[in-house]
Coordinates of C-alpha atoms and ligand atoms in Angstrom, one line a residue:
M1 CA -75.0 105.5 -69.9
H2 CA -74.0 108.7 -71.6
S3 CA -70.8 108.4 -73.4
P4 CA -68.8 111.5 -74.3
K5 CA -69.0 110.6 -78.0
Q6 CA -72.7 110.4 -78.1
P7 CA -74.2 113.9 -78.3
R8 CA -77.1 114.4 -75.8
I9 CA -80.5 115.0 -77.2
L10 CA -82.3 117.4 -74.9
V11 CA -86.0 118.2 -74.9
T12 CA -85.3 121.4 -76.8
K13 CA -82.6 123.6 -78.2
P14 CA -82.9 127.1 -79.5
A15 CA -82.3 127.4 -83.3
L16 CA -79.9 130.3 -83.0
P17 CA -80.2 132.8 -85.8
D18 CA -77.2 133.8 -88.2
M19 CA -74.8 135.5 -85.8
D20 CA -74.0 138.2 -88.3
S21 CA -77.6 139.4 -88.4
Y22 CA -77.4 139.8 -84.6
I23 CA -74.1 141.6 -84.8
D24 CA -75.6 144.0 -87.4
Y25 CA -78.3 145.0 -84.8
L26 CA -75.6 145.3 -82.1
R27 CA -73.6 147.7 -84.2
G28 CA -76.8 149.9 -84.3
I29 CA -77.0 149.7 -80.6
W30 CA -73.4 150.6 -80.2
E31 CA -73.8 153.6 -82.4
R32 CA -77.0 154.9 -80.6
G33 CA -75.7 154.0 -77.1
Q34 CA -79.3 153.2 -76.0
L35 CA -79.3 149.8 -74.2
T36 CA -82.9 149.9 -72.7
N37 CA -85.9 152.1 -71.8
N38 CA -88.2 151.5 -74.8
G39 CA -85.5 151.9 -77.4
P40 CA -86.0 151.6 -81.2
L41 CA -85.5 147.9 -81.3
V42 CA -88.1 147.2 -78.7
K43 CA -90.6 149.4 -80.7
E44 CA -89.6 147.6 -83.9
L45 CA -90.1 144.2 -82.3
E46 CA -93.6 145.1 -81.1
I47 CA -94.6 146.3 -84.5
R48 CA -93.2 143.2 -86.2
I49 CA -94.9 140.8 -83.7
K50 CA -98.2 142.7 -84.1
D51 CA -97.9 142.4 -87.9
Y52 CA -96.9 138.8 -87.9
L53 CA -99.6 137.6 -85.6
G54 CA -102.4 140.1 -86.4
L55 CA -102.6 141.7 -83.0
K56 CA -103.9 145.1 -81.8
H57 CA -101.7 145.7 -78.8
C58 CA -98.5 143.8 -78.0
L59 CA -96.2 145.1 -75.1
V60 CA -93.0 143.3 -74.8
V61 CA -91.7 142.7 -71.2
S62 CA -88.8 141.0 -69.5
S63 CA -90.4 137.6 -68.9
G64 CA -93.5 135.6 -69.3
T65 CA -94.0 135.5 -65.5
I66 CA -93.9 139.3 -65.2
A67 CA -96.4 139.4 -68.1
L68 CA -98.8 137.3 -66.0
Q69 CA -98.2 139.6 -63.0
L70 CA -98.9 142.7 -65.0
A71 CA -102.0 141.2 -66.4
L72 CA -103.4 140.4 -62.9
K73 CA -102.4 143.9 -61.7
A74 CA -103.8 145.8 -64.7
L75 CA -107.2 144.1 -64.2
E76 CA -107.1 145.1 -60.5
L77 CA -107.5 141.5 -59.2
D78 CA -107.2 140.8 -55.6
G79 CA -109.5 137.9 -54.9
D80 CA -110.0 134.4 -56.1
V81 CA -108.7 133.5 -59.5
I82 CA -109.8 130.1 -61.0
T83 CA -107.0 128.4 -62.8
T84 CA -105.6 125.2 -64.2
P85 CA -103.6 122.7 -62.2
F86 CA -101.9 121.5 -65.4
S87 CA -99.3 124.3 -66.4
F88 CA -95.9 125.5 -65.5
V89 CA -95.6 126.8 -61.9
A90 CA -95.5 130.5 -63.0
T91 CA -99.2 130.3 -63.9
S92 CA -100.1 129.7 -60.2
S93 CA -97.2 131.5 -58.5
A94 CA -98.1 134.8 -60.4
I95 CA -101.6 134.5 -58.9
A96 CA -100.3 134.1 -55.4
W97 CA -97.5 136.6 -55.9
E98 CA -100.1 139.3 -56.8
G99 CA -102.0 138.6 -53.5
C100 CA -104.8 136.7 -55.2
R101 CA -105.9 133.1 -54.3
P102 CA -105.5 130.4 -56.9
V103 CA -108.5 128.2 -57.0
F104 CA -108.1 125.0 -59.2
A105 CA -110.6 123.5 -61.6
D106 CA -109.8 120.2 -63.2
I107 CA -108.8 119.8 -66.8
E108 CA -110.5 118.3 -69.9
N109 CA -109.2 114.7 -70.5
D110 CA -108.6 115.3 -74.2
T111 CA -107.2 118.8 -74.7
L112 CA -105.7 118.9 -71.2
C113 CA -106.9 122.5 -70.9
I114 CA -109.1 123.7 -68.0
D115 CA -112.6 122.3 -68.1
P116 CA -115.3 125.1 -68.3
D117 CA -117.8 122.7 -66.5
R118 CA -115.4 122.3 -63.6
I119 CA -114.9 126.0 -63.5
E120 CA -118.6 126.5 -62.8
T121 CA -118.4 124.1 -59.9
V122 CA -115.7 126.0 -58.0
L123 CA -117.1 129.5 -58.7
T124 CA -118.1 131.6 -55.7
E125 CA -118.9 135.2 -54.9
H126 CA -115.2 135.8 -54.4
T127 CA -114.2 134.7 -57.9
Q128 CA -112.9 137.6 -60.0
A129 CA -111.2 136.0 -62.9
I130 CA -110.2 132.9 -64.8
L131 CA -106.6 132.3 -65.6
A132 CA -106.4 129.5 -68.2
T133 CA -103.4 128.1 -70.0
H134 CA -103.4 127.1 -73.6
I135 CA -101.3 124.2 -72.6
Y136 CA -98.6 123.2 -75.2
G137 CA -100.3 125.8 -77.4
Y138 CA -103.6 123.7 -77.5
P139 CA -106.5 126.2 -77.4
C140 CA -108.8 126.3 -74.3
A141 CA -112.6 126.2 -74.7
V142 CA -112.5 130.0 -75.4
D143 CA -116.3 130.2 -76.1
S144 CA -117.5 128.4 -73.0
I145 CA -115.0 130.4 -70.9
Q146 CA -116.2 133.6 -72.4
D147 CA -119.8 132.6 -71.7
L148 CA -118.9 132.0 -68.1
A149 CA -117.1 135.3 -67.9
V150 CA -120.1 137.2 -69.2
K151 CA -122.6 135.4 -67.0
H152 CA -120.5 135.9 -63.8
Q153 CA -118.8 139.2 -64.7
L154 CA -115.3 137.7 -64.5
K155 CA -112.1 138.8 -66.3
V156 CA -110.3 136.2 -68.5
I157 CA -106.6 136.0 -68.8
Y158 CA -105.0 133.3 -71.1
D159 CA -101.5 132.1 -70.2
A160 CA -100.4 131.8 -73.8
A161 CA -96.8 131.2 -73.1
H162 CA -96.8 128.2 -75.5
A163 CA -99.1 129.7 -78.1
F164 CA -97.0 132.0 -80.2
G165 CA -98.1 131.5 -83.9
V166 CA -101.1 129.4 -83.0
N167 CA -104.2 130.3 -85.0
Y168 CA -107.7 129.4 -83.9
R169 CA -110.6 129.9 -86.2
N170 CA -108.5 131.9 -88.7
Q171 CA -107.1 134.4 -86.2
S172 CA -104.3 134.4 -83.5
L173 CA -105.3 132.5 -80.4
L174 CA -103.9 135.5 -78.6
N175 CA -106.9 137.6 -79.6
F176 CA -109.2 135.7 -77.1
G177 CA -109.9 136.9 -73.5
D178 CA -109.2 140.2 -71.9
I179 CA -105.4 139.7 -71.9
S180 CA -103.1 137.0 -73.2
T181 CA -99.5 136.5 -72.0
L182 CA -96.5 135.2 -73.9
S183 CA -93.1 133.9 -72.8
F184 CA -90.1 134.4 -75.0
H185 CA -87.8 132.3 -72.9
A186 CA -84.9 130.4 -74.6
T187 CA -86.9 127.2 -74.7
K188 CA -89.8 128.7 -76.6
L189 CA -90.6 128.5 -80.3
F190 CA -90.1 132.3 -80.6
Y191 CA -87.6 133.6 -78.1
T192 CA -85.6 136.6 -77.0
G193 CA -83.4 134.7 -74.4
E194 CA -85.5 136.0 -71.5
G195 CA -88.7 138.0 -72.3
G196 CA -92.4 137.9 -72.8
A197 CA -95.3 140.0 -73.8
V198 CA -98.8 141.2 -72.8
V199 CA -101.4 141.2 -75.6
C200 CA -104.9 142.8 -75.5
N201 CA -107.4 144.5 -77.6
D202 CA -108.4 147.3 -75.2
D203 CA -106.7 150.7 -75.6
Y204 CA -107.1 151.7 -72.0
L205 CA -105.6 148.4 -70.7
A206 CA -102.7 148.6 -73.1
E207 CA -101.8 152.1 -72.1
R208 CA -102.0 151.1 -68.4
I209 CA -99.7 148.1 -68.9
R210 CA -97.3 150.3 -70.9
R211 CA -97.0 152.6 -67.9
M212 CA -96.9 149.8 -65.4
R213 CA -94.0 148.0 -67.1
D214 CA -92.0 151.2 -66.7
F215 CA -92.4 152.0 -63.0
G216 CA -95.8 153.6 -63.6
I217 CA -94.0 156.6 -65.3
N218 CA -96.3 158.9 -67.2
G219 CA -94.1 161.0 -69.6
P220 CA -90.6 162.5 -69.6
E221 CA -91.1 164.4 -66.4
A222 CA -91.4 161.2 -64.4
F223 CA -94.9 161.7 -63.0
Y224 CA -96.1 158.4 -61.4
P225 CA -99.9 158.2 -61.5
E226 CA -100.0 154.6 -60.3
I227 CA -97.8 151.8 -59.0
G228 CA -95.5 150.2 -61.5
I229 CA -92.5 147.8 -61.8
N230 CA -89.5 147.4 -64.0
A231 CA -90.6 144.8 -66.5
K232 CA -88.8 146.4 -69.5
M233 CA -87.2 144.4 -72.3
S234 CA -83.6 145.6 -73.2
E235 CA -82.5 146.4 -76.7
L236 CA -80.1 143.4 -76.7
H237 CA -83.0 141.0 -76.1
A238 CA -85.2 142.8 -78.7
A239 CA -82.4 142.5 -81.2
L240 CA -82.2 138.7 -80.7
G241 CA -86.0 138.6 -81.1
L242 CA -85.9 140.5 -84.4
C243 CA -83.4 138.0 -85.7
V244 CA -85.4 135.0 -84.5
L245 CA -88.7 136.4 -85.7
S246 CA -87.4 136.3 -89.3
G247 CA -87.0 132.5 -89.2
V248 CA -90.1 131.6 -87.2
S249 CA -92.3 130.5 -90.1
E250 CA -89.5 128.2 -91.3
A251 CA -89.1 126.9 -87.7
I252 CA -92.8 126.1 -87.5
A253 CA -92.7 124.2 -90.9
R254 CA -89.6 122.2 -89.8
R255 CA -91.2 121.4 -86.5
K256 CA -94.3 120.2 -88.3
A257 CA -92.2 117.8 -90.4
I258 CA -90.6 116.4 -87.2
C259 CA -94.0 115.9 -85.6
S260 CA -95.4 114.1 -88.6
R261 CA -92.4 111.8 -88.5
Y262 CA -93.0 111.1 -84.8
D263 CA -96.7 110.6 -85.6
A264 CA -95.9 108.1 -88.4
A265 CA -94.0 105.9 -86.0
L266 CA -95.9 106.3 -82.8
T267 CA -99.6 106.8 -83.7
G268 CA -101.6 103.9 -82.3
R269 CA -99.0 103.0 -79.7
L270 CA -99.1 106.2 -77.5
V271 CA -102.1 108.5 -76.8
R272 CA -101.7 112.2 -77.7
P273 CA -103.7 115.2 -76.4
V274 CA -106.4 116.4 -78.8
L275 CA -106.3 119.7 -80.7
R276 CA -109.7 121.5 -81.0
E277 CA -111.1 121.6 -84.5
G278 CA -110.2 124.9 -86.3
T279 CA -106.6 125.1 -84.8
E280 CA -103.6 125.8 -86.9
Y281 CA -100.9 124.5 -84.5
N282 CA -97.4 125.9 -83.9
Y283 CA -95.7 122.5 -83.2
A284 CA -94.2 123.9 -80.0
Y285 CA -94.2 120.6 -78.1
Y286 CA -94.7 116.9 -78.7
P287 CA -96.4 115.4 -75.6
V288 CA -97.2 111.7 -75.4
I289 CA -99.5 110.0 -72.8
F290 CA -98.4 106.5 -71.4
A291 CA -100.7 103.9 -69.9
S292 CA -99.3 104.4 -66.5
Q293 CA -96.5 106.3 -64.7
A294 CA -94.5 103.1 -64.4
E295 CA -94.6 102.7 -68.2
L296 CA -93.5 106.3 -68.7
Q297 CA -90.5 105.8 -66.3
H298 CA -89.6 102.6 -68.1
V299 CA -89.6 104.4 -71.5
R300 CA -87.8 107.5 -70.1
D301 CA -85.0 105.3 -68.5
A302 CA -84.5 103.6 -71.9
L303 CA -84.2 107.0 -73.7
N304 CA -81.9 108.3 -71.0
E305 CA -79.6 105.1 -71.5
V306 CA -79.0 106.4 -75.1
S307 CA -78.6 110.1 -74.0
V308 CA -82.0 111.2 -74.9
Y309 CA -83.7 113.4 -72.3
P310 CA -87.4 114.0 -72.7
R311 CA -89.1 116.2 -70.0
R312 CA -92.1 115.6 -67.7
Y313 CA -93.8 118.9 -68.6
F314 CA -95.8 119.2 -66.4
Y315 CA -95.5 117.1 -63.2
P316 CA -96.6 117.3 -60.5
P317 CA -100.0 119.2 -60.8
L318 CA -99.8 122.8 -59.4
S319 CA -102.5 122.0 -56.9
R320 CA -99.8 120.2 -54.9
L321 CA -97.8 123.4 -54.3
D322 CA -97.4 124.2 -50.6
Y323 CA -98.8 127.7 -50.9
V324 CA -102.1 126.8 -52.4
G325 CA -105.3 125.4 -51.0
Q326 CA -106.4 121.8 -51.4
Y327 CA -108.6 121.1 -54.5
P328 CA -109.5 117.7 -55.9
V329 CA -108.2 117.5 -59.5
P330 CA -108.1 113.8 -60.3
L331 CA -107.7 114.2 -64.1
A332 CA -104.8 116.6 -63.7
E333 CA -103.2 114.2 -61.2
D334 CA -103.6 111.3 -63.5
I335 CA -102.4 113.0 -66.8
S336 CA -99.4 114.8 -65.2
A337 CA -98.1 111.4 -63.9
R338 CA -98.4 109.8 -67.4
I339 CA -97.3 112.6 -69.8
L340 CA -93.9 113.2 -71.3
C341 CA -92.6 115.7 -73.9
L342 CA -90.3 114.1 -76.5
P343 CA -87.4 116.2 -77.9
L344 CA -88.6 118.7 -80.5
Y345 CA -86.4 121.3 -82.1
E346 CA -85.5 122.4 -85.6
E347 CA -82.1 120.8 -85.7
L348 CA -83.3 117.3 -84.9
D349 CA -82.6 115.2 -87.9
E350 CA -84.4 112.1 -89.4
E351 CA -81.9 109.6 -88.0
Q352 CA -82.3 111.0 -84.5
I353 CA -86.1 111.0 -84.7
D354 CA -86.1 107.4 -86.0
M355 CA -83.7 106.4 -83.2
I356 CA -85.9 108.0 -80.5
C357 CA -89.0 106.3 -82.0
S358 CA -87.4 102.9 -82.1
V359 CA -86.2 103.1 -78.5
V360 CA -89.6 104.2 -77.4
L361 CA -91.3 101.3 -79.3
R362 CA -88.8 98.7 -78.1
A363 CA -89.2 99.9 -74.5
L364 CA -93.0 99.8 -74.8
N365 CA -92.8 96.2 -76.1
N366 CA -90.4 95.1 -73.3
Y367 CA -92.6 96.7 -70.8
S368 CA -95.8 95.0 -71.9
K369 CA -93.8 91.6 -71.7
E370 CA -92.7 92.3 -68.1
Ligands
LIG401 N1 -96.5 130.1 -68.3 C1 -96.2 128.9 -68.8 C2 -97.3 128.0 -69.3 C3 -94.8 128.5 -69.0 O1 -94.5 127.4 -69.6 C4 -93.9 129.5 -68.6 C5 -92.4 129.1 -68.8 C6 -94.2 130.7 -68.0 C7 -95.6 131.0 -67.8 C8 -93.2 131.7 -67.6 O2 -92.5 132.3 -68.6 P1 -91.0 132.8 -68.3 O3 -91.1 133.7 -67.1 O4 -90.1 131.6 -68.1 O5 -90.7 133.6 -69.6 C9 -88.4 126.1 -68.8 C10 -88.4 127.7 -68.8 O6 -87.4 128.2 -67.9 C11 -89.6 128.3 -68.8 O7 -89.6 129.5 -69.4 C12 -90.8 127.4 -69.4 N2 -92.1 128.0 -69.2 C13 -90.8 126.0 -68.8 C14 -91.9 125.2 -69.5 O8 -89.5 125.4 -69.1 P2 -86.9 124.3 -67.8 O9 -86.9 123.9 -66.4 O10 -87.3 123.2 -68.8 O11 -85.5 124.9 -68.4 P3 -84.2 124.0 -68.7 O12 -83.0 125.0 -68.4 O13 -84.2 122.7 -68.0 O14 -84.2 123.9 -70.3 C15 -84.8 122.8 -71.0 C16 -83.8 122.3 -72.0 O15 -83.7 123.4 -72.9 C17 -82.5 122.0 -71.5 O16 -82.4 120.6 -71.4 C18 -81.6 122.5 -72.6 C19 -82.3 123.4 -73.4 N3 -81.8 124.8 -73.3 C20 -82.3 125.6 -72.3 C21 -81.8 126.9 -72.2 C22 -82.3 127.7 -71.1 C23 -81.0 125.3 -74.3 O17 -80.6 124.6 -75.1 N4 -80.5 126.6 -74.2 C24 -80.9 127.4 -73.1 O18 -80.6 128.6 -73.1 O19 -87.8 125.6 -67.7

């Protein structure tokens, strides 16, 4: 049981930047009196993210969910969108919220991303787009997905909520597809508290999304050429992002060291998803796959006993949502029942990692004896 003396180890914890650096930004905000509406810090954050990741257009918004909605809206989608059942609920709910129909294609059993071969089996004349998630920041089969898009004239959106800082074949993973979306939620590697971004290479699309995130306004005389919404990021969120961005390379390096320590103890005992060759990972998550759901529950209970709280990201599969149609996705069903994300954040120290590993290994041994 949790004792008040034993600090809880949760699945993640934001590495808060130096408070003085945030206060410095706040002073500037106080002097200017501009709290929102595309202020100087939002503009600076966009430039800094573009430079850091090597992107053409990056439009910051108020959440990763609204980034997905803007992507669907900007591409004028209103029909079937083929998507992954193995993701966070926002991937599916954004599709349904925008009046489109989520159609599920099962995942690859190694990368856990949507399987291009399965996409082909659910394609119909109503399919307009593919919305695939780089789950945990693991790249999707971007080439095969692009081939399908060209062959069937489909748009491609990547939910890249987990993929900040991931490079694939020597460039940002965000450069693939028509649009990629990011989440800057507090639980993410790079965060602004709440926030997100829409990334694309197309000038017209970028201009459209820029207007759409601001009610569709076109210029200071408030002319509205098309429908928009309020998806703006505030200066307070952008200020936090600017502070966090300065430490993001260090954060990735620290997380890499933590993952190596987990690997050293757990490799051979637990299965891990497979990273596609050519990936420079961001170490956003540490998912492990158990032999069965019962084994997962046994290990999770043992961790909870010592106040360690891993998370079942992502269970159950999205194809079980009440507001979507029925699609057989046996691999996603199977994996989502057996996968658990172990705690991973910069502050986690060696002693804590070793303790987590020894509890996991002991629980696995006990379970196999039962
Ligand atoms: N697409 C994908 C693939 C996504 O994963 C997400 C979001 C989205 C789209 C949508 O993006 P946003 O609209 O959210 O920007 C979290 C987040 O709320 C969500 O952003 C995230 N994915 C999802 C995977 O996880 P929970 O249910 O895990 O949050 P919570 O509050 O249980 O936090 C987890 C742990 O983090 C807690 O045990 C403690 C720690 N924590 C959390 C917060 C919020 C902190 O230490 N400080 C904090 O401020 O949902």
